[in-house]
Amino acid sequence: MAKRPAVLKRMPPECPLRSAHWGGFFLGLLAWLCGGLSVCLGQASFPRPPAAYADSALVAKAFPLLSLLENQAGLRRLVGSNKALRAVARHHAARTHQAFGRDQADAKRYADSLCWKPQEIQVVGNALVNTYSKNIAVRTGLAPLLKETGSYPLYASQTDTAALRLAWRDAALGLNRMLQVYMANQKPRYPAIDSSSFPRQDAVLAQQVRAAMLPLSIGQRRRPTAFYTLPLHAALLALRLNDRHEAVRYEPLKAGLNAAPYAAVASTPWARYPFSAILVPGLGPEQPGVALDTLGAYRCRLAAARYRQGLAPFLVVSGGHVHPNKTPYCEAVEMKKYLIETLGIPEAAVIIEPYARHTTTNLRNTFRLLYAFGIPTDRPLLTVTDPAQSSYILGMAERCRRELGYVPYRDLQKRSPEENTYSAVPEVRQPDPYDPLDP
């Protein structure tokens, strides 16, 4: 049986992203940024961001469309004035209120009532497109998200309205996935590391969900605030109850353990280096209490030798809290600690990518970091790892298409038994709402 996490006493009925307690939020965030990340190299414990900040950061990463609506009140009101969207919100609230109003607590029933139905997804998509087409203010507010900021590069070739439909579909199905796995206890793609923290039909989980969501469903039934409020609030609640905030533990990535290397990017003489960076994929030890796997340390030693040869100005160590399930150790943090303290690599030369859970996302997330940090992508990335993983990567394209929907690199070439090279593709910036632990 899974260990039961600490449960919430009661969640406020308002949407967590618009909580009125901003003073406490910012104080908590400041304390987290100043203290939580700074101790990572010396302790096995990981930072726990304030709940409101974690919610906001996760929505921004997984659902850029919903994040924009949440953070621009005027745009949210304009979109929310659509009659079809108000009708969907009321119908959704009535359905969930009926489910929460029953005497017997049942988390699966709650999740089923909160999930978007196919017809509802279509109706909302039609309403969003209608509002976008007819209202110039809505069009002005949403068009940059769809075309200019790179939030949805997979849809760049689509018309604005088609991209809007696809962005909404991703959000709806992503919320459904979060509810199904972390409230209804369905199996995720990788049950060994991504499953719910609760056993099936857990009464405590159901009671906590009901206590938090029943007041909100009543309020939304009387006066809906946004068409997505109930499922979004519930999905974030489910992750919080499961203690599944892996996706945002180290935000913002340009601070904390990455502050020094990020500052060094601007003054780096790039012409000296044939590669943009050296990626070291992590390997989580399966044994509890072990911080760094011996093979992970071996990969670090291989990469450190290439760094000293002057092949690239930065090492990117990639890997999150993965093995064993819910481990307190982050692969990237432990590798950075080993590179600095044991191998003598400068702290400013080691960038952590602390979210990847698979080899596919080691590559995707590293390219995301290159874009975010302003590291030139006009030269390839070098991956250094053990020969077995290096060989595996050469045939990984089909798995990437199956799991990510695209291949997150181009021009893959084998350089040696331990080395491969790749070039970046803009598609890596596309969020993956179906994986809430690393969207």
Tab-separated table of C-alpha atoms in Angstrom:
chain	number	residue	atom	x	y	z
A	1	MET	CA	0.000	0.000	0.000
A	2	ALA	CA	1.242	3.436	-0.861
A	3	LYS	CA	2.182	5.718	1.998
A	4	ARG	CA	-0.586	8.226	2.591
A	5	PRO	CA	0.594	11.814	2.198
A	6	ALA	CA	-0.339	14.566	4.588
A	7	VAL	CA	-3.864	15.658	3.731
A	8	LEU	CA	-5.277	19.130	3.442
A	9	LYS	CA	-7.530	20.445	6.159
A	10	ARG	CA	-9.595	22.491	3.761
A	11	MET	CA	-8.935	24.283	0.500
A	12	PRO	CA	-10.402	27.709	-0.142
A	13	PRO	CA	-13.265	27.628	-2.628
A	14	GLU	CA	-11.798	30.289	-4.901
A	15	CYS	CA	-9.513	29.391	-7.800
A	16	PRO	CA	-5.995	28.986	-6.337
A	17	LEU	CA	-4.437	31.019	-9.108
A	18	ARG	CA	-6.374	34.100	-8.048
A	19	SER	CA	-6.049	33.765	-4.274
A	20	ALA	CA	-6.399	36.984	-2.312
A	21	HIS	CA	-3.541	36.085	0.009
A	22	TRP	CA	-0.813	37.493	-2.229
A	23	GLY	CA	1.229	38.832	0.690
A	24	GLY	CA	1.734	35.385	2.165
A	25	PHE	CA	2.294	33.953	-1.305
A	26	PHE	CA	5.151	36.328	-2.103
A	27	LEU	CA	6.735	35.940	1.348
A	28	GLY	CA	6.590	32.180	0.994
A	29	LEU	CA	7.987	32.349	-2.526
A	30	LEU	CA	10.859	34.593	-1.398
A	31	ALA	CA	11.732	32.240	1.446
A	32	TRP	CA	11.638	29.283	-0.925
A	33	LEU	CA	13.861	30.940	-3.525
A	34	CYS	CA	16.374	32.115	-0.924
A	35	GLY	CA	16.497	28.974	1.153
A	36	GLY	CA	14.952	25.958	-0.521
A	37	LEU	CA	17.149	25.759	-3.589
A	38	SER	CA	20.331	26.859	-1.899
A	39	VAL	CA	20.555	23.801	0.289
A	40	CYS	CA	19.957	21.228	-2.436
A	41	LEU	CA	23.603	20.418	-2.969
A	42	GLY	CA	24.079	19.560	0.677
A	43	GLN	CA	20.867	17.715	1.516
A	44	ALA	CA	18.697	14.987	0.088
A	45	SER	CA	15.539	17.012	0.709
A	46	PHE	CA	14.019	18.844	-2.232
A	47	PRO	CA	12.372	22.260	-2.347
A	48	ARG	CA	8.632	22.508	-1.916
A	49	PRO	CA	7.322	25.671	-3.550
A	50	PRO	CA	4.338	27.506	-2.042
A	51	ALA	CA	1.065	25.983	-3.225
A	52	ALA	CA	-0.179	29.071	-5.070
A	53	TYR	CA	3.149	29.485	-6.869
A	54	ALA	CA	3.308	25.779	-7.727
A	55	ASP	CA	-0.207	25.875	-9.177
A	56	SER	CA	0.504	28.967	-11.263
A	57	ALA	CA	3.834	27.624	-12.517
A	58	LEU	CA	2.318	24.269	-13.484
A	59	VAL	CA	-0.556	25.865	-15.393
A	60	ALA	CA	1.912	28.101	-17.227
A	61	LYS	CA	4.009	25.073	-18.229
A	62	ALA	CA	1.217	22.664	-19.136
A	63	PHE	CA	-1.642	24.919	-20.268
A	64	PRO	CA	-0.383	28.234	-21.729
A	65	LEU	CA	-3.870	29.044	-23.020
A	66	LEU	CA	-5.491	28.705	-19.597
A	67	SER	CA	-2.575	30.504	-17.963
A	68	LEU	CA	-3.097	33.491	-20.241
A	69	LEU	CA	-6.807	33.619	-19.413
A	70	GLU	CA	-6.074	33.338	-15.700
A	71	ASN	CA	-3.551	36.153	-15.714
A	72	GLN	CA	-5.413	38.611	-17.933
A	73	ALA	CA	-8.671	39.397	-16.189
A	74	GLY	CA	-10.007	41.553	-19.031
A	75	LEU	CA	-9.426	38.827	-21.588
A	76	ARG	CA	-10.960	36.251	-19.272
A	77	ARG	CA	-14.105	38.380	-18.897
A	78	LEU	CA	-14.415	38.876	-22.651
A	79	VAL	CA	-14.098	35.146	-23.326
A	80	GLY	CA	-16.391	34.323	-20.404
A	81	SER	CA	-19.162	36.543	-21.768
A	82	ASN	CA	-19.822	33.997	-24.503
A	83	LYS	CA	-23.278	32.483	-23.892
A	84	ALA	CA	-22.238	28.997	-24.967
A	85	LEU	CA	-19.307	29.007	-22.554
A	86	ARG	CA	-21.492	30.198	-19.683
A	87	ALA	CA	-23.964	27.411	-20.465
A	88	VAL	CA	-21.181	24.808	-20.476
A	89	ALA	CA	-19.883	26.114	-17.151
A	90	ARG	CA	-23.303	25.899	-15.512
A	91	HIS	CA	-23.974	22.424	-16.868
A	92	HIS	CA	-20.548	21.245	-15.722
A	93	ALA	CA	-21.130	22.724	-12.263
A	94	ALA	CA	-24.546	21.078	-11.974
A	95	ARG	CA	-23.092	17.684	-12.885
A	96	THR	CA	-20.237	17.937	-10.395
A	97	HIS	CA	-22.514	19.306	-7.664
A	98	GLN	CA	-24.756	16.275	-8.082
A	99	ALA	CA	-21.754	13.950	-7.765
A	100	PHE	CA	-20.372	15.729	-4.684
A	101	GLY	CA	-23.812	15.956	-3.092
A	102	ARG	CA	-24.153	12.206	-2.618
A	103	ASP	CA	-23.593	10.806	0.842
A	104	GLN	CA	-20.955	8.225	-0.057
A	105	ALA	CA	-17.583	9.752	-0.958
A	106	ASP	CA	-16.226	8.334	-4.208
A	107	ALA	CA	-13.150	9.867	-5.843
A	108	LYS	CA	-13.712	8.042	-9.135
A	109	ARG	CA	-17.252	9.374	-9.401
A	110	TYR	CA	-15.970	12.857	-8.664
A	111	ALA	CA	-13.326	12.590	-11.370
A	112	ASP	CA	-15.859	11.299	-13.900
A	113	SER	CA	-18.125	14.263	-13.214
A	114	LEU	CA	-15.272	16.747	-13.579
A	115	CYS	CA	-13.755	15.357	-16.773
A	116	TRP	CA	-14.602	17.035	-20.051
A	117	LYS	CA	-16.890	15.035	-22.315
A	118	PRO	CA	-16.084	14.922	-26.062
A	119	GLN	CA	-19.159	16.965	-26.955
A	120	GLU	CA	-18.253	19.603	-24.359
A	121	ILE	CA	-14.729	19.894	-25.755
A	122	GLN	CA	-16.225	20.494	-29.188
A	123	VAL	CA	-18.749	23.052	-27.915
A	124	VAL	CA	-16.069	24.989	-26.030
A	125	GLY	CA	-13.796	24.902	-29.064
A	126	ASN	CA	-16.573	26.293	-31.263
A	127	ALA	CA	-17.331	29.024	-28.736
A	128	LEU	CA	-13.676	30.047	-28.399
A	129	VAL	CA	-13.271	30.259	-32.155
A	130	ASN	CA	-16.499	32.229	-32.471
A	131	THR	CA	-15.405	34.731	-29.820
A	132	TYR	CA	-11.913	34.961	-31.323
A	133	SER	CA	-13.277	35.638	-34.798
A	134	LYS	CA	-15.837	38.273	-33.784
A	135	ASN	CA	-14.082	40.156	-30.977
A	136	ILE	CA	-10.979	42.118	-31.923
A	137	ALA	CA	-9.896	42.480	-28.270
A	138	VAL	CA	-9.977	38.710	-27.791
A	139	ARG	CA	-8.105	38.244	-31.048
A	140	THR	CA	-5.485	40.779	-29.994
A	141	GLY	CA	-5.050	39.055	-26.643
A	142	LEU	CA	-4.814	35.477	-27.903
A	143	ALA	CA	-3.047	35.799	-31.265
A	144	PRO	CA	0.465	36.313	-29.801
A	145	LEU	CA	0.114	33.136	-27.737
A	146	LEU	CA	-0.865	31.140	-30.799
A	147	LYS	CA	1.655	32.553	-33.250
A	148	GLU	CA	4.402	34.724	-31.812
A	149	THR	CA	5.570	33.438	-28.428
A	150	GLY	CA	6.368	29.876	-29.412
A	151	SER	CA	3.936	28.372	-26.883
A	152	TYR	CA	2.467	26.002	-29.483
A	153	PRO	CA	5.145	25.474	-32.175
A	154	LEU	CA	3.547	22.207	-33.337
A	155	TYR	CA	0.555	24.258	-34.488
A	156	ALA	CA	2.524	27.061	-36.125
A	157	SER	CA	1.452	25.990	-39.612
A	158	GLN	CA	-2.230	26.029	-38.652
A	159	THR	CA	-4.574	28.985	-38.922
A	160	ASP	CA	-5.110	30.948	-35.710
A	161	THR	CA	-8.528	29.417	-35.157
A	162	ALA	CA	-7.279	25.870	-35.773
A	163	ALA	CA	-4.369	26.443	-33.377
A	164	LEU	CA	-6.822	27.774	-30.781
A	165	ARG	CA	-8.978	24.640	-31.091
A	166	LEU	CA	-5.924	22.420	-30.711
A	167	ALA	CA	-4.575	24.364	-27.726
A	168	TRP	CA	-7.966	24.055	-26.013
A	169	ARG	CA	-8.209	20.345	-26.848
A	170	ASP	CA	-4.784	19.770	-25.290
A	171	ALA	CA	-5.839	21.607	-22.138
A	172	ALA	CA	-9.113	19.689	-21.794
A	173	LEU	CA	-7.579	16.274	-22.376
A	174	GLY	CA	-4.613	17.136	-20.161
A	175	LEU	CA	-6.943	18.066	-17.295
A	176	ASN	CA	-8.850	14.840	-17.861
A	177	ARG	CA	-5.610	12.887	-17.621
A	178	MET	CA	-4.645	14.532	-14.340
A	179	LEU	CA	-8.070	13.792	-12.865
A	180	GLN	CA	-8.137	10.198	-14.102
A	181	VAL	CA	-4.694	9.311	-12.743
A	182	TYR	CA	-4.478	11.337	-9.526
A	183	MET	CA	-8.128	11.351	-8.466
A	184	ALA	CA	-9.659	8.241	-10.062
A	185	ASN	CA	-6.424	6.218	-9.689
A	186	GLN	CA	-6.103	5.053	-13.285
A	187	LYS	CA	-2.696	3.763	-14.361
A	188	PRO	CA	-0.351	6.282	-15.972
A	189	ARG	CA	1.978	5.342	-18.829
A	190	TYR	CA	4.708	4.439	-16.327
A	191	PRO	CA	2.991	3.124	-13.175
A	192	ALA	CA	6.244	2.351	-11.356
A	193	ILE	CA	7.186	6.036	-11.063
A	194	ASP	CA	4.104	8.145	-11.880
A	195	SER	CA	1.166	6.519	-10.092
A	196	SER	CA	-1.192	7.970	-7.517
A	197	SER	CA	0.051	8.082	-3.938
A	198	PHE	CA	-3.249	6.650	-2.719
A	199	PRO	CA	-4.633	3.116	-2.935
A	200	ARG	CA	-7.718	2.601	-5.064
A	201	GLN	CA	-11.004	3.862	-3.608
A	202	ASP	CA	-9.181	5.559	-0.755
A	203	ALA	CA	-11.723	7.172	1.565
A	204	VAL	CA	-9.377	9.899	2.813
A	205	LEU	CA	-8.637	11.088	-0.729
A	206	ALA	CA	-12.343	11.147	-1.584
A	207	GLN	CA	-13.253	13.048	1.583
A	208	GLN	CA	-10.578	15.668	1.013
A	209	VAL	CA	-11.662	16.174	-2.582
A	210	ARG	CA	-15.289	16.523	-1.549
A	211	ALA	CA	-14.515	18.996	1.245
A	212	ALA	CA	-12.606	21.221	-1.156
A	213	MET	CA	-14.756	20.924	-4.263
A	214	LEU	CA	-18.341	20.890	-2.968
A	215	PRO	CA	-18.352	24.611	-1.980
A	216	LEU	CA	-16.734	25.523	-5.279
A	217	SER	CA	-19.275	23.533	-7.277
A	218	ILE	CA	-22.094	25.356	-5.457
A	219	GLY	CA	-20.569	28.736	-6.252
A	220	GLN	CA	-19.915	27.863	-9.870
A	221	ARG	CA	-23.460	26.572	-10.275
A	222	ARG	CA	-24.871	29.900	-9.098
A	223	ARG	CA	-22.396	32.202	-10.820
A	224	PRO	CA	-19.699	30.657	-13.023
A	225	THR	CA	-16.393	32.540	-13.080
A	226	ALA	CA	-14.660	30.746	-15.968
A	227	PHE	CA	-15.716	27.747	-18.034
A	228	TYR	CA	-12.640	25.761	-16.937
A	229	THR	CA	-12.571	26.670	-13.214
A	230	LEU	CA	-13.900	23.424	-11.730
A	231	PRO	CA	-11.744	20.879	-13.604
A	232	LEU	CA	-8.634	23.055	-13.347
A	233	HIS	CA	-9.053	23.582	-9.615
A	234	ALA	CA	-9.773	19.880	-9.088
A	235	ALA	CA	-6.797	18.709	-11.150
A	236	LEU	CA	-4.412	20.960	-9.213
A	237	LEU	CA	-5.959	19.771	-5.960
A	238	ALA	CA	-5.457	16.134	-6.974
A	239	LEU	CA	-1.770	16.690	-7.692
A	240	ARG	CA	-1.306	18.521	-4.405
A	241	LEU	CA	-3.018	15.793	-2.382
A	242	ASN	CA	-0.786	13.235	-4.094
A	243	ASP	CA	2.301	15.351	-3.310
A	244	ARG	CA	3.072	15.330	-7.019
A	245	HIS	CA	4.696	18.681	-7.695
A	246	GLU	CA	7.728	17.275	-9.530
A	247	ALA	CA	7.105	19.564	-12.515
A	248	VAL	CA	7.721	22.825	-10.647
A	249	ARG	CA	10.051	22.067	-7.738
A	250	TYR	CA	12.961	24.001	-9.214
A	251	GLU	CA	11.206	26.947	-10.828
A	252	PRO	CA	12.354	29.424	-11.913
A	253	LEU	CA	15.100	27.464	-13.609
A	254	LYS	CA	17.276	30.523	-14.178
A	255	ALA	CA	17.645	30.960	-10.400
A	256	GLY	CA	18.889	28.731	-7.590
A	257	LEU	CA	21.389	26.141	-8.743
A	258	ASN	CA	21.325	27.578	-12.260
A	259	ALA	CA	21.908	31.218	-11.309
A	260	ALA	CA	25.682	31.116	-11.845
A	261	PRO	CA	25.671	29.251	-15.190
A	262	TYR	CA	22.808	31.394	-16.481
A	263	ALA	CA	24.787	34.534	-15.660
A	264	ALA	CA	27.827	33.065	-17.439
A	265	VAL	CA	25.995	32.513	-20.740
A	266	ALA	CA	26.169	36.177	-21.792
A	267	SER	CA	29.973	36.348	-21.511
A	268	THR	CA	30.738	32.968	-23.074
A	269	PRO	CA	33.050	33.117	-26.155
A	270	TRP	CA	30.963	30.740	-28.257
A	271	ALA	CA	33.294	30.798	-31.252
A	272	ARG	CA	35.760	28.670	-29.284
A	273	TYR	CA	33.420	25.698	-28.915
A	274	PRO	CA	32.154	23.169	-31.477
A	275	PHE	CA	29.166	22.196	-29.294
A	276	SER	CA	26.569	24.277	-27.457
A	277	ALA	CA	26.664	22.036	-24.378
A	278	ILE	CA	27.413	18.519	-23.172
A	279	LEU	CA	24.314	16.640	-22.017
A	280	VAL	CA	24.719	14.017	-19.301
A	281	PRO	CA	21.505	11.946	-18.926
A	282	GLY	CA	20.766	10.855	-15.387
A	283	LEU	CA	20.253	7.368	-14.054
A	284	GLY	CA	18.192	6.932	-10.932
A	285	PRO	CA	19.277	4.255	-8.463
A	286	GLU	CA	16.546	1.725	-7.772
A	287	GLN	CA	17.665	1.249	-4.172
A	288	PRO	CA	16.049	3.636	-1.640
A	289	GLY	CA	18.487	5.894	0.183
A	290	VAL	CA	21.075	5.900	-2.617
A	291	ALA	CA	21.666	9.407	-3.941
A	292	LEU	CA	23.701	8.730	-7.089
A	293	ASP	CA	23.885	5.540	-9.116
A	294	THR	CA	27.385	4.278	-9.890
A	295	LEU	CA	26.621	4.290	-13.606
A	296	GLY	CA	25.382	7.873	-13.292
A	297	ALA	CA	28.714	8.792	-11.710
A	298	TYR	CA	30.509	7.031	-14.563
A	299	ARG	CA	28.582	9.146	-17.085
A	300	CYS	CA	29.667	12.248	-15.188
A	301	ARG	CA	33.326	11.240	-15.390
A	302	LEU	CA	33.052	10.680	-19.138
A	303	ALA	CA	31.412	14.077	-19.618
A	304	ALA	CA	33.911	15.879	-17.370
A	305	ALA	CA	36.750	14.611	-19.561
A	306	ARG	CA	35.045	16.050	-22.658
A	307	TYR	CA	34.463	19.345	-20.880
A	308	ARG	CA	38.155	19.586	-20.031
A	309	GLN	CA	38.945	18.994	-23.700
A	310	GLY	CA	37.123	22.252	-24.437
A	311	LEU	CA	34.300	20.720	-26.484
A	312	ALA	CA	31.602	22.886	-24.862
A	313	PRO	CA	31.385	25.622	-22.220
A	314	PHE	CA	28.612	23.977	-20.200
A	315	LEU	CA	27.570	20.584	-18.908
A	316	VAL	CA	23.824	19.973	-18.672
A	317	VAL	CA	22.961	17.256	-16.149
A	318	SER	CA	19.440	16.030	-16.802
A	319	GLY	CA	17.107	13.971	-14.648
A	320	GLY	CA	14.377	14.518	-12.081
A	321	HIS	CA	13.033	12.755	-9.002
A	322	VAL	CA	12.416	9.426	-10.701
A	323	HIS	CA	13.762	6.141	-9.289
A	324	PRO	CA	12.692	4.742	-6.938
A	325	ASN	CA	9.177	6.169	-6.956
A	326	LYS	CA	8.942	9.558	-5.169
A	327	THR	CA	12.623	9.527	-4.282
A	328	PRO	CA	13.889	12.600	-2.407
A	329	TYR	CA	16.964	12.632	-4.658
A	330	CYS	CA	17.050	14.538	-7.941
A	331	GLU	CA	19.347	12.989	-10.537
A	332	ALA	CA	20.448	16.373	-11.903
A	333	VAL	CA	21.173	17.844	-8.470
A	334	GLU	CA	23.181	14.808	-7.365
A	335	MET	CA	25.168	14.772	-10.609
A	336	LYS	CA	25.964	18.464	-10.267
A	337	LYS	CA	27.108	17.861	-6.706
A	338	TYR	CA	29.368	15.029	-7.878
A	339	LEU	CA	30.815	17.032	-10.763
A	340	ILE	CA	31.646	19.983	-8.505
A	341	GLU	CA	32.695	18.346	-5.263
A	342	THR	CA	34.374	15.190	-6.571
A	343	LEU	CA	35.497	16.021	-10.104
A	344	GLY	CA	36.329	19.702	-9.585
A	345	ILE	CA	34.180	21.141	-12.378
A	346	PRO	CA	33.346	24.856	-11.849
A	347	GLU	CA	29.877	25.431	-10.415
A	348	ALA	CA	29.086	27.997	-13.129
A	349	ALA	CA	29.743	25.391	-15.832
A	350	VAL	CA	27.065	22.918	-14.682
A	351	ILE	CA	23.403	23.516	-15.567
A	352	ILE	CA	20.750	21.367	-13.952
A	353	GLU	CA	17.724	20.142	-15.898
A	354	PRO	CA	15.819	18.659	-12.937
A	355	TYR	CA	12.578	17.438	-14.551
A	356	ALA	CA	13.241	14.755	-17.189
A	357	ARG	CA	11.849	11.337	-16.317
A	358	HIS	CA	12.882	9.445	-19.467
A	359	THR	CA	15.632	9.500	-22.074
A	360	THR	CA	13.207	11.131	-24.515
A	361	THR	CA	12.721	14.100	-22.220
A	362	ASN	CA	16.413	14.313	-21.312
A	363	LEU	CA	16.865	15.511	-24.882
A	364	ARG	CA	13.672	17.551	-25.179
A	365	ASN	CA	14.160	19.396	-21.901
A	366	THR	CA	17.818	20.151	-22.581
A	367	PHE	CA	16.945	21.803	-25.866
A	368	ARG	CA	14.246	23.756	-24.027
A	369	LEU	CA	16.935	25.027	-21.665
A	370	LEU	CA	19.159	26.095	-24.532
A	371	TYR	CA	16.342	28.220	-25.940
A	372	ALA	CA	15.370	29.614	-22.530
A	373	PHE	CA	18.954	30.493	-21.526
A	374	GLY	CA	19.840	32.089	-24.841
A	375	ILE	CA	22.480	29.451	-25.598
A	376	PRO	CA	23.186	29.380	-29.346
A	377	THR	CA	21.465	26.571	-31.226
A	378	ASP	CA	23.467	27.093	-34.423
A	379	ARG	CA	25.804	24.297	-33.328
A	380	PRO	CA	24.949	20.767	-32.189
A	381	LEU	CA	24.482	19.393	-28.709
A	382	LEU	CA	26.823	16.623	-27.555
A	383	THR	CA	25.472	13.802	-25.400
A	384	VAL	CA	27.946	11.774	-23.344
A	385	THR	CA	26.745	8.604	-21.647
A	386	ASP	CA	27.561	4.917	-21.347
A	387	PRO	CA	27.724	2.927	-24.608
A	388	ALA	CA	24.466	1.052	-23.940
A	389	GLN	CA	22.357	4.184	-23.564
A	390	SER	CA	24.213	5.913	-26.376
A	391	SER	CA	23.316	3.039	-28.692
A	392	TYR	CA	19.716	3.041	-27.469
A	393	ILE	CA	19.333	6.742	-28.300
A	394	LEU	CA	20.216	6.047	-31.943
A	395	GLY	CA	16.964	4.107	-32.363
A	396	MET	CA	14.718	6.209	-30.141
A	397	ALA	CA	12.865	8.272	-32.779
A	398	GLU	CA	9.801	6.053	-32.925
A	399	ARG	CA	9.381	6.093	-29.162
A	400	CYS	CA	9.577	9.903	-29.278
A	401	ARG	CA	6.826	10.043	-31.914
A	402	ARG	CA	4.665	7.697	-29.883
A	403	GLU	CA	5.100	9.436	-26.528
A	404	LEU	CA	5.759	13.078	-27.453
A	405	GLY	CA	4.099	13.300	-30.855
A	406	TYR	CA	7.320	14.376	-32.605
A	407	VAL	CA	11.083	13.796	-32.569
A	408	PRO	CA	12.716	16.438	-30.308
A	409	TYR	CA	15.940	16.688	-32.319
A	410	ARG	CA	17.317	16.535	-35.856
A	411	ASP	CA	20.576	15.468	-37.516
A	412	LEU	CA	21.337	12.746	-34.967
A	413	GLN	CA	24.830	11.353	-35.504
A	414	LYS	CA	27.002	8.868	-33.661
A	415	ARG	CA	30.372	10.401	-32.765
A	416	SER	CA	31.838	7.577	-30.683
A	417	PRO	CA	30.522	4.646	-28.595
A	418	GLU	CA	29.797	7.107	-25.768
A	419	GLU	CA	28.828	10.180	-27.810
A	420	ASN	CA	26.000	11.337	-30.063
A	421	THR	CA	25.333	14.761	-31.536
A	422	TYR	CA	22.011	16.442	-32.362
A	423	SER	CA	20.600	19.794	-33.388
A	424	ALA	CA	17.630	21.589	-31.820
A	425	VAL	CA	14.113	21.810	-33.242
A	426	PRO	CA	11.605	24.489	-32.149
A	427	GLU	CA	8.951	21.858	-31.459
A	428	VAL	CA	10.608	21.071	-28.114
A	429	ARG	CA	8.887	24.156	-26.653
A	430	GLN	CA	5.473	22.551	-27.171
A	431	PRO	CA	3.975	21.734	-23.738
A	432	ASP	CA	2.919	18.160	-23.011
A	433	PRO	CA	-0.244	18.482	-20.903
A	434	TYR	CA	-0.645	14.700	-20.788
A	435	ASP	CA	2.374	14.380	-18.486
A	436	PRO	CA	1.713	16.643	-15.478
A	437	LEU	CA	4.947	15.554	-13.768
A	438	ASP	CA	7.002	16.941	-16.670
A	439	PRO	CA	4.860	18.859	-19.158
